[in-house]
XYZ file of C-alpha atoms in Angstrom:
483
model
C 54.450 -18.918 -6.954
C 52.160 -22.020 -6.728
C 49.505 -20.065 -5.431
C 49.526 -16.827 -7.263
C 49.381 -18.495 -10.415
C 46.041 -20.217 -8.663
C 44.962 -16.873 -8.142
C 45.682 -15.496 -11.496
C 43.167 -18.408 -12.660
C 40.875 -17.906 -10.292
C 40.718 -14.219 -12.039
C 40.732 -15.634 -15.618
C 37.967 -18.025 -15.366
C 36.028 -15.273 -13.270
C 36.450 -12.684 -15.662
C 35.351 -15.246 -18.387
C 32.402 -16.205 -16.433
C 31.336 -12.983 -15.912
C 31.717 -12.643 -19.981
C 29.758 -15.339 -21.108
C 27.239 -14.557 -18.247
C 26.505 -10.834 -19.096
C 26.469 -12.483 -22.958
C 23.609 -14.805 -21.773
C 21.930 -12.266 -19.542
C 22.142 -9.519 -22.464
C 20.637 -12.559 -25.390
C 17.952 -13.668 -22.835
C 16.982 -10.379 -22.442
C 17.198 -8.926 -25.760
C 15.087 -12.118 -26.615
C 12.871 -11.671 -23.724
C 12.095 -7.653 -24.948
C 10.397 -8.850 -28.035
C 8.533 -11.662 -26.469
C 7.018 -9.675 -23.534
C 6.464 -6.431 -26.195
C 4.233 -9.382 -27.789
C 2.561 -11.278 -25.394
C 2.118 -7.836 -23.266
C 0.018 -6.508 -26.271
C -2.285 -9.497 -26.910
C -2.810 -10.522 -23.559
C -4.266 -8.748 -20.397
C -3.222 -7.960 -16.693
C -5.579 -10.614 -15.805
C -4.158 -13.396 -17.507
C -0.539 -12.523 -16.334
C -2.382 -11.839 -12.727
C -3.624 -15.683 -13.049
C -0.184 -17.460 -13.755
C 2.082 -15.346 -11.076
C -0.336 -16.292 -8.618
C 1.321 -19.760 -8.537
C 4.604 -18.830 -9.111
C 5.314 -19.054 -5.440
C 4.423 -22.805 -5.093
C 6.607 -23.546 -8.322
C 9.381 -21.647 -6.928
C 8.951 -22.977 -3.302
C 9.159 -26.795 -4.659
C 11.910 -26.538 -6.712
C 13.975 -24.289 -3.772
C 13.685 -27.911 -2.082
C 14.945 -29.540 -4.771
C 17.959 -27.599 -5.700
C 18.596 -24.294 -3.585
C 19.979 -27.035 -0.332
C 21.878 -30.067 -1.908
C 22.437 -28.186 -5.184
C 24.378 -24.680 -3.196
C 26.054 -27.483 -0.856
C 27.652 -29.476 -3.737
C 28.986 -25.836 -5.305
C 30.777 -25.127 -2.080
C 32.350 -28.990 -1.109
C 35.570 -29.092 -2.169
C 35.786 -32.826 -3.966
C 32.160 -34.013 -5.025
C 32.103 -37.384 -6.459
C 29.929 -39.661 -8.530
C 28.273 -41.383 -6.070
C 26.818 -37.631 -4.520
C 25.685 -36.164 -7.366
C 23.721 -39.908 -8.543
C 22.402 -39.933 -4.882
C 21.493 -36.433 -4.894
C 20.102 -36.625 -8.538
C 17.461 -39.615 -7.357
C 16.703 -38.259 -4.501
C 16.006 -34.758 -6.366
C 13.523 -37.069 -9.067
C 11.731 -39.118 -6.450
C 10.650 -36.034 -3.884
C 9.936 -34.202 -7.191
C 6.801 -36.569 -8.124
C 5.527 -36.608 -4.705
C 5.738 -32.112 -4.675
C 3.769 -32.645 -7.880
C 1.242 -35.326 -6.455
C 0.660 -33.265 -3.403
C 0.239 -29.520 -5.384
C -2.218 -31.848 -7.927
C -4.190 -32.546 -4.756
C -4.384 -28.952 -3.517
C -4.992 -27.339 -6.816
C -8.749 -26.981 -5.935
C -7.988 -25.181 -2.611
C -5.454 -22.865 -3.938
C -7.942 -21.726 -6.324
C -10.359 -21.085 -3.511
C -7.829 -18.894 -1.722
C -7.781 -16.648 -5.142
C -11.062 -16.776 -5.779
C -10.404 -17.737 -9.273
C -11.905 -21.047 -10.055
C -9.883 -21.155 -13.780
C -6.771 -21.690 -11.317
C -7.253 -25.402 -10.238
C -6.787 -26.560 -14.212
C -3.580 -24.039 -14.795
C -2.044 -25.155 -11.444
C -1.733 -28.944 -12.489
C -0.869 -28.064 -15.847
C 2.132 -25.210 -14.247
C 3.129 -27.767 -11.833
C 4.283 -30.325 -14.275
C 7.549 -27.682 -14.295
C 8.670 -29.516 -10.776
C 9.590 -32.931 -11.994
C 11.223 -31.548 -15.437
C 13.279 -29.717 -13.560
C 14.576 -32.045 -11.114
C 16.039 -34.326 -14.182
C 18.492 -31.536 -15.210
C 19.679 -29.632 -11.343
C 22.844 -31.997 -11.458
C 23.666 -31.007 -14.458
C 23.224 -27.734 -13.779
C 25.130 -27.704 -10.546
C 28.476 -29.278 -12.168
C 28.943 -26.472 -14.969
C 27.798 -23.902 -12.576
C 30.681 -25.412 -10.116
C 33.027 -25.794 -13.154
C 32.554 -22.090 -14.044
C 31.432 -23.236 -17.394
C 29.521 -20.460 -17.732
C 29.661 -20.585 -22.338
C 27.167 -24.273 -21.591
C 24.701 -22.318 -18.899
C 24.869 -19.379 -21.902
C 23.429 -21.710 -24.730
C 21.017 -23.466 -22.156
C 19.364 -20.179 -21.235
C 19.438 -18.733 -24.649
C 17.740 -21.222 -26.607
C 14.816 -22.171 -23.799
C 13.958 -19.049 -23.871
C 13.768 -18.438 -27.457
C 11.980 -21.964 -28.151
C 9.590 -21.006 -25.407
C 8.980 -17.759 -25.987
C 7.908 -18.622 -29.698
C 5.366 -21.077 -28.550
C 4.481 -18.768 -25.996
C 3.635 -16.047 -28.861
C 1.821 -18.422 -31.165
C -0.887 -19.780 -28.588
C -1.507 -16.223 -27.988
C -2.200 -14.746 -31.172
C -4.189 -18.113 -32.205
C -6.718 -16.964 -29.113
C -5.583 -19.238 -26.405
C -5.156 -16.901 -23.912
C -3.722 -17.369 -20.513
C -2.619 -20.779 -21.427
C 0.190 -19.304 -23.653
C 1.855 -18.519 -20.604
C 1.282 -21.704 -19.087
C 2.589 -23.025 -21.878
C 5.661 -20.974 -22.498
C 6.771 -21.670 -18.647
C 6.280 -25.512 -19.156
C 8.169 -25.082 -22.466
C 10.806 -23.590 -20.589
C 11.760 -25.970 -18.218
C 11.843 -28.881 -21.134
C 13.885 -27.632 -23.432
C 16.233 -26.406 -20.909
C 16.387 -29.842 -19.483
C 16.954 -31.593 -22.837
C 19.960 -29.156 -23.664
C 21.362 -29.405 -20.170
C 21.564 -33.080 -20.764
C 23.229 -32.473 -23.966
C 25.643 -30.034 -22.917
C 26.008 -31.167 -19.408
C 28.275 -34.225 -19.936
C 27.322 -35.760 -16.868
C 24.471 -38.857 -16.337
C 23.982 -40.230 -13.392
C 25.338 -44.027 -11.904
C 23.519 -46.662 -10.452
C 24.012 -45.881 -6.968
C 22.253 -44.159 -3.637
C 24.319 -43.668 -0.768
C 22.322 -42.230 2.349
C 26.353 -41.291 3.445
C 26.137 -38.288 0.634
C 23.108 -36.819 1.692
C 24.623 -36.789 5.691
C 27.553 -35.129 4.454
C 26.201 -32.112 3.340
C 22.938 -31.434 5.107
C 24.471 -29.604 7.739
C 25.372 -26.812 5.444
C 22.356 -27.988 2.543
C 19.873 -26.893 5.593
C 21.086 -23.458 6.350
C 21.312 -22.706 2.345
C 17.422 -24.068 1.927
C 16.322 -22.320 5.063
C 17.539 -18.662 3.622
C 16.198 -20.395 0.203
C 12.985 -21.321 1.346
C 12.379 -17.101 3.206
C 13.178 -15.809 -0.232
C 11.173 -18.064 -2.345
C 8.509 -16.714 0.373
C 9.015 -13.544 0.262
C 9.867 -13.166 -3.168
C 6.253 -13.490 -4.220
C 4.170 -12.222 -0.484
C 3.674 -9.422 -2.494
C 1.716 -11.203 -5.632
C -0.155 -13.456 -2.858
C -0.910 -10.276 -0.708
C -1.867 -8.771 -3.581
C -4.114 -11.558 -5.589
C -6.194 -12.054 -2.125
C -6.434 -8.550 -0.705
C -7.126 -6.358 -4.093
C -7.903 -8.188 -7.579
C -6.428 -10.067 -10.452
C -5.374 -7.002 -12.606
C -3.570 -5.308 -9.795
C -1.767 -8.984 -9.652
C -0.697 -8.279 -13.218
C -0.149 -5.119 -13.221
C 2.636 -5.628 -10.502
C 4.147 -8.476 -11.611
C 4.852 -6.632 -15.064
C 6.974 -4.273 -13.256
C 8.095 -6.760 -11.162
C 9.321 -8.658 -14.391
C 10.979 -5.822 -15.901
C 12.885 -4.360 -12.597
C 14.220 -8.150 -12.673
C 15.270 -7.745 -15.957
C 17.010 -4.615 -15.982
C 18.278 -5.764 -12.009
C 19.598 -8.762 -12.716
C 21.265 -8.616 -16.085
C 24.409 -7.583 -15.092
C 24.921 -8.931 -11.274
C 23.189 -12.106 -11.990
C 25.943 -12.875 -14.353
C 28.849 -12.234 -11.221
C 26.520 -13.869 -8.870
C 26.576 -16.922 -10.791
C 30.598 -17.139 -10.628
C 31.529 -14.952 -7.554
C 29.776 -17.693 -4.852
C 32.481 -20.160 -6.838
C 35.422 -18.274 -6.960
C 34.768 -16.588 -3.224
C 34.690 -20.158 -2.380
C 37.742 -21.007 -3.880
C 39.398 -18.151 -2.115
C 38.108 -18.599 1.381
C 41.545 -19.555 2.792
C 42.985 -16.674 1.896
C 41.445 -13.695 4.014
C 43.698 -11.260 1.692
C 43.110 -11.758 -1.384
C 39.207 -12.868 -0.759
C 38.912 -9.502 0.609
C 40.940 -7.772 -2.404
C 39.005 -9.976 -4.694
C 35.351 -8.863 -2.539
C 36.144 -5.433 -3.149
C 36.731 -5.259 -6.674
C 33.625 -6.910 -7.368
C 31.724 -5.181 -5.278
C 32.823 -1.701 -6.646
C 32.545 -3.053 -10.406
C 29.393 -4.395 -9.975
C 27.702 -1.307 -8.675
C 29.728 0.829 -11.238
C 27.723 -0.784 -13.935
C 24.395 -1.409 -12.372
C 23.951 1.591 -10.571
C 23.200 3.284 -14.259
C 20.958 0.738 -15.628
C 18.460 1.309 -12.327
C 18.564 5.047 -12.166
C 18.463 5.139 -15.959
C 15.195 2.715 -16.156
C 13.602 5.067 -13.416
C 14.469 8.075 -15.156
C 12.018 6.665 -18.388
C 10.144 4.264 -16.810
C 7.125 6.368 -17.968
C 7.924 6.430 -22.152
C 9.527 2.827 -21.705
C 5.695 1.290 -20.254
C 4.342 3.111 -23.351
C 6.569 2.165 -26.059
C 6.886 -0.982 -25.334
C 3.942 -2.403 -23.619
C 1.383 0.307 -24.726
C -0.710 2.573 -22.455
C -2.978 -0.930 -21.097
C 0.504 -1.362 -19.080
C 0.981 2.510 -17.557
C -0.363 1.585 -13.596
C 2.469 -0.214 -13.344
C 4.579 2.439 -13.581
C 4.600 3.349 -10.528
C 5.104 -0.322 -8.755
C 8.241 -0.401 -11.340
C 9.707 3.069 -10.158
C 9.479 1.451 -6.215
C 11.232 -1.789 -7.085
C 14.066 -0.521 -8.766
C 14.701 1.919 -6.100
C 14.932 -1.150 -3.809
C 17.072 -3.476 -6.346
C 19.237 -0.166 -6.951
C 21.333 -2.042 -3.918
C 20.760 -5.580 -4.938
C 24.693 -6.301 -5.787
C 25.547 -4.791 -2.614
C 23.372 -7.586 -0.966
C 24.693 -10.615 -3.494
C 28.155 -10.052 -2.999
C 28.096 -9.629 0.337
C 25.639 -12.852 0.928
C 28.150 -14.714 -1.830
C 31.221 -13.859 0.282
C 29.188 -15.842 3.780
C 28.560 -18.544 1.732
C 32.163 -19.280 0.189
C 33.492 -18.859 3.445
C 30.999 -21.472 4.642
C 28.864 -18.873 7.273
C 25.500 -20.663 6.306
C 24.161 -19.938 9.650
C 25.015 -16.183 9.741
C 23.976 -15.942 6.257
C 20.172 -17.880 7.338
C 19.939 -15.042 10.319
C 20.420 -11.784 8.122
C 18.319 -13.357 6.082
C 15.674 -14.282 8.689
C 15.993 -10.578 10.172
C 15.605 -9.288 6.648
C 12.543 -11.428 5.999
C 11.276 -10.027 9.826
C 11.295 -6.424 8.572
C 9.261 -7.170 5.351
C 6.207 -8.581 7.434
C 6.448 -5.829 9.976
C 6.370 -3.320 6.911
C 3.729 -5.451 5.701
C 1.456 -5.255 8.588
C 1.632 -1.766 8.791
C 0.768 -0.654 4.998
C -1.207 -3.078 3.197
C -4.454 -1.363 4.556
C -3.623 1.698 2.974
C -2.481 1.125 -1.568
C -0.273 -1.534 -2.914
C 1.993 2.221 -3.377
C 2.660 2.762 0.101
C 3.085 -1.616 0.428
C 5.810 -0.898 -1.931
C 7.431 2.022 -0.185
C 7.656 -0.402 3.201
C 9.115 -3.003 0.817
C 12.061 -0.501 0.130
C 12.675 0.765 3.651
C 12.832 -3.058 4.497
C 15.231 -4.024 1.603
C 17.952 -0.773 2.438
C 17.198 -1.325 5.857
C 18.881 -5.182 5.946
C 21.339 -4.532 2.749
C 23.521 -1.778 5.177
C 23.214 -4.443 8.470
C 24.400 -7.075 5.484
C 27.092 -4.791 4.759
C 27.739 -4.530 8.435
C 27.925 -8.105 9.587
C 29.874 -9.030 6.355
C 32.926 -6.287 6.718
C 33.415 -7.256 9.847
C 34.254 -11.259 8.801
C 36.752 -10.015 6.166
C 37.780 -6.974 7.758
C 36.251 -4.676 5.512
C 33.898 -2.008 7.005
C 30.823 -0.709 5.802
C 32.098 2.645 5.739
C 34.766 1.669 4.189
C 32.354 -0.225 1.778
C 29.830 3.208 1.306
C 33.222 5.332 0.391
C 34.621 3.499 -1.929
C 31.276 3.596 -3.563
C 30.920 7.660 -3.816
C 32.706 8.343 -7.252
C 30.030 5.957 -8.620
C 27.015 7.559 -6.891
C 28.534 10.664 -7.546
C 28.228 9.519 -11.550
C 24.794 8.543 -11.030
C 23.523 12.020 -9.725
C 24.591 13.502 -12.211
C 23.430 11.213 -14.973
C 19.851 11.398 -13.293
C 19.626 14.978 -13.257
C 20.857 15.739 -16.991
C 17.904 13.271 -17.977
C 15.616 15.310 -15.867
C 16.483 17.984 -17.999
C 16.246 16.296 -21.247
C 12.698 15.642 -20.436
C 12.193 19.602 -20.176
C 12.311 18.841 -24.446
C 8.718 18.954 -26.176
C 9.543 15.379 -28.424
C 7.651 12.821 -28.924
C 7.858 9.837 -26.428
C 10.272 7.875 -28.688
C 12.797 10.224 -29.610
C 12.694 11.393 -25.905
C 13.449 7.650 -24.613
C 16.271 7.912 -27.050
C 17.651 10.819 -25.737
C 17.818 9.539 -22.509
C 19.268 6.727 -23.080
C 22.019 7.863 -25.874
C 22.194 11.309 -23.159
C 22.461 9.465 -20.061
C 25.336 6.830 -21.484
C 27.522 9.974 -22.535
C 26.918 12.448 -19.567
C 27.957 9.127 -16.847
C 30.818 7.470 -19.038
C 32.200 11.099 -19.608
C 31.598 11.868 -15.925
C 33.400 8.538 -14.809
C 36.152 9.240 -16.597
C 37.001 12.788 -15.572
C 36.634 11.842 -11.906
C 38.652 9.097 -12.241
C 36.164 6.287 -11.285
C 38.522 3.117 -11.038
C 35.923 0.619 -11.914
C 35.451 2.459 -15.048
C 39.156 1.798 -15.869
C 39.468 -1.143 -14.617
C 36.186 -2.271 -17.083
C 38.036 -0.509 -19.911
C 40.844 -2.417 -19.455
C 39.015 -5.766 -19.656
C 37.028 -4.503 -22.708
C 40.544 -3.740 -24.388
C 42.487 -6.663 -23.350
C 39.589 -8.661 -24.817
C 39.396 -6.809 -28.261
């Protein structure tokens, strides 16, 4: 009795996570829509081709600070005062020295680019790597705590505060330092709230012992950390030295809007499912019950979004961002195709890690990372299009041997996986092609999108429901429990 009333809390604090997430992910973007719309249609490729090209040294510092220690303190069982102080100092000290040593390469990373402007934005960017150490404790405890309402109001109002300043500085003529600005801007006020909300400050104390007892796993976590944050942006490095600084911005707005539509749904069970997995990992049974129904919700409702956002990819660039923005239509059309998969990948990586395979996790990750360069290699002579297609070979390619390697450690095969999944693909066909067909009408580009979209929700809810799709019953019943 003891331990299914665990696991009925276990499912009521992961269904409420996964509310209050998909509430964040939904504000942050339907804040986000009206800031990019903005900033898309004052500023050009160029200046968005500018900032991305240092996202990857941003993103690679702060995967030292927090994607190791920070993961490693989510999955220990009992974390107490004296780790998260000593990992908190630790986090603040090798913070300033990242900063001091990116300060001193600024020049040379600008040389790479060939874009001189870069040395002053990079030390002005970088300044993001010590704010956010202050607040990745914080951070780490309500993440831990499932406390998913606090990490809803952080998110929300950063990006709201930022995006506003972000906005202003570029209709007063300033250019590509309103996105400096609005990433800087970010990272403050999220660190400010976090502290607010957080309820946690840190003791006087630094015990080498913490750091020992979780580096073992902390390495593994900030290997397969450190490959992503690589190969996350090869593309915008590849790109920035090989072709030019417009191409640069040209894919990083699709890149920013496949993360968007990609991420706004599985980000939220991401965030909660590594947690509760953990939480579970003694208990092969219901960790594999609980893996599947995730798994087949997840994909049930971001399937849609994917095929629906490639289906109008061409009258959502030109509504929203304006024509300037229509070469990246095709860039956006490739990466969606590849993140059409991505919860099939995060669920099964967040079942390895809360069963504490950090090592098998780092070498699907490693092979993954292996197929990218070898894709690499062999297209980047030809168009950043056919770069793109080897992208998505590379990216189904390792999601199936994910699939693979993770069925067999809770007995639950990838065919078993790819069946369970054909109601839901068989929803999405059909959806896709009655969109085709709505195109066939001679409207305008807006009341076409809207079409689509109003079209597309009808024909795959209607669909689900008279093929009996489970995770569409299973959602309904959450929705109605709720109301």
């Amino acid at each position: 009795m003891g331990g299914c009333r665990m696991n009925q809390g276990i499912k009521k604090t992961f269904i409420a996570g996964v509310f209050w997430g998909v509430l964040e992910k939904f504000s942050v973007l339907f804040v986000g829509f009206f800031i990019t719309i903005l900033l898309a249609r004052k500023l050009t490729p160029a200046d968005y081709g500018l900032v991305n090209m240092l996202y990857i040294f941003t993103l690679l510092a702060n995967v030292i600070l927090d994607a190791g220690f920070g993961q490693a303190l989510i999955q220990k069982k009992t974390v107490t005062d004296q780790d998260t102080s000593t990992v908190f100092y630790f986090n603040v000290v090798f913070s300033l020295f990242l900063y001091g040593l990116l300060y001193a390469l600024a020049p040379y990373i600008a040389q790479f680019y060939r874009q001189p402007l870069l040395t002053d934005i990079a030390r002005v960017s970088f300044l993001m790597i010590p704010v956010n150490s202050l607040c990745i404790i914080q951070h780490v405890l309500l993440t831990k705590n499932l406390k998913v309402k606090e990490l809803t109001i952080v998110s929300v109002s950063a990006s709201f505060v930022s995006g506003v300043i972000g906005v202003f500085l570029a209709y007063t003529g300033h250019g590509v330092w309103a996105l400096v600005f609005q990433g800087l801007t970010l990272q403050v006020v999220r660190a400010m709230i976090l502290w607010t909300v957080g309820g946690w400050t840190p003791r006087w104390v630094f015990q080498l012992e913490s750091i020992r007892s979780i580096w073992n796993f902390s390495l593994n976590i900030l290997g397969v950390g450190f490959l992503s944050a690589i190969f996350q942006n090869i593309y915008t490095v590849i790109i920035g030295r090989f072709y030019n600084v417009n191409e640069v911005g040209f894919y990083n707005q699709a890149q920013r809007l496949e993360s968007v539509a990609s991420t706004a749904i599985t980000s939220s069970i991401q965030r909660v499912s590594f947690p509760a997995f953990a939480a579970l990992q003694d208990n092969k049974e219901r960790l594999r019950e609980a893996f599947k129904k995730v798994m087949d919700l997840a994909m049930y409702v971001h399937l849609p979004v994917m095929i629906g956002v490639i289906a109008v990819a061409h009258d959502l660039f030109l509504l929203l961002l304006g024509e300037k923005w229509l070469p990246s239509v095709p860039y956006f059309e490739l990466l969606c195709i590849a993140s059409a998969m991505y919860p099939l990948h995060m669920i099964n990586v967040s079942v390895l890690k809360g069963v504490g395979l950090g090592k098998l996790y780092f070498r699907l990750e490693a092979v993954k990372r292996g197929l990218i360069v070898a894709f690499i290699f062999l297209t980047v002579r030809y168009s950043i299009y056919i770069l793109l297609v080897g992208y998505v070979i590379a990216t189904v390619s390792s999601t199936f041997l994910n699939m693979y390697c993770c069925g067999k450690a809770v007995e639950y095969k990838l065919i078993d996986q790819l069946k369970d999944l054909l109601p839901t693909l068989g929803c999405n066909l059909l959806m896709y092609c009655s969109i085709q067909l709505f195109h066939l009408c001679a409207f305008s580009p807006m009341y076409r999108l809207s079409l689509d979209i109003i079209g597309g929700i009808l024909i795959y809810v209607l669909a689900s429901y008279l093929l009996r799709v489970k995770p569409f019953f299973h959602l309904l019943n959450i929705i109605l429990k709720r109301c």
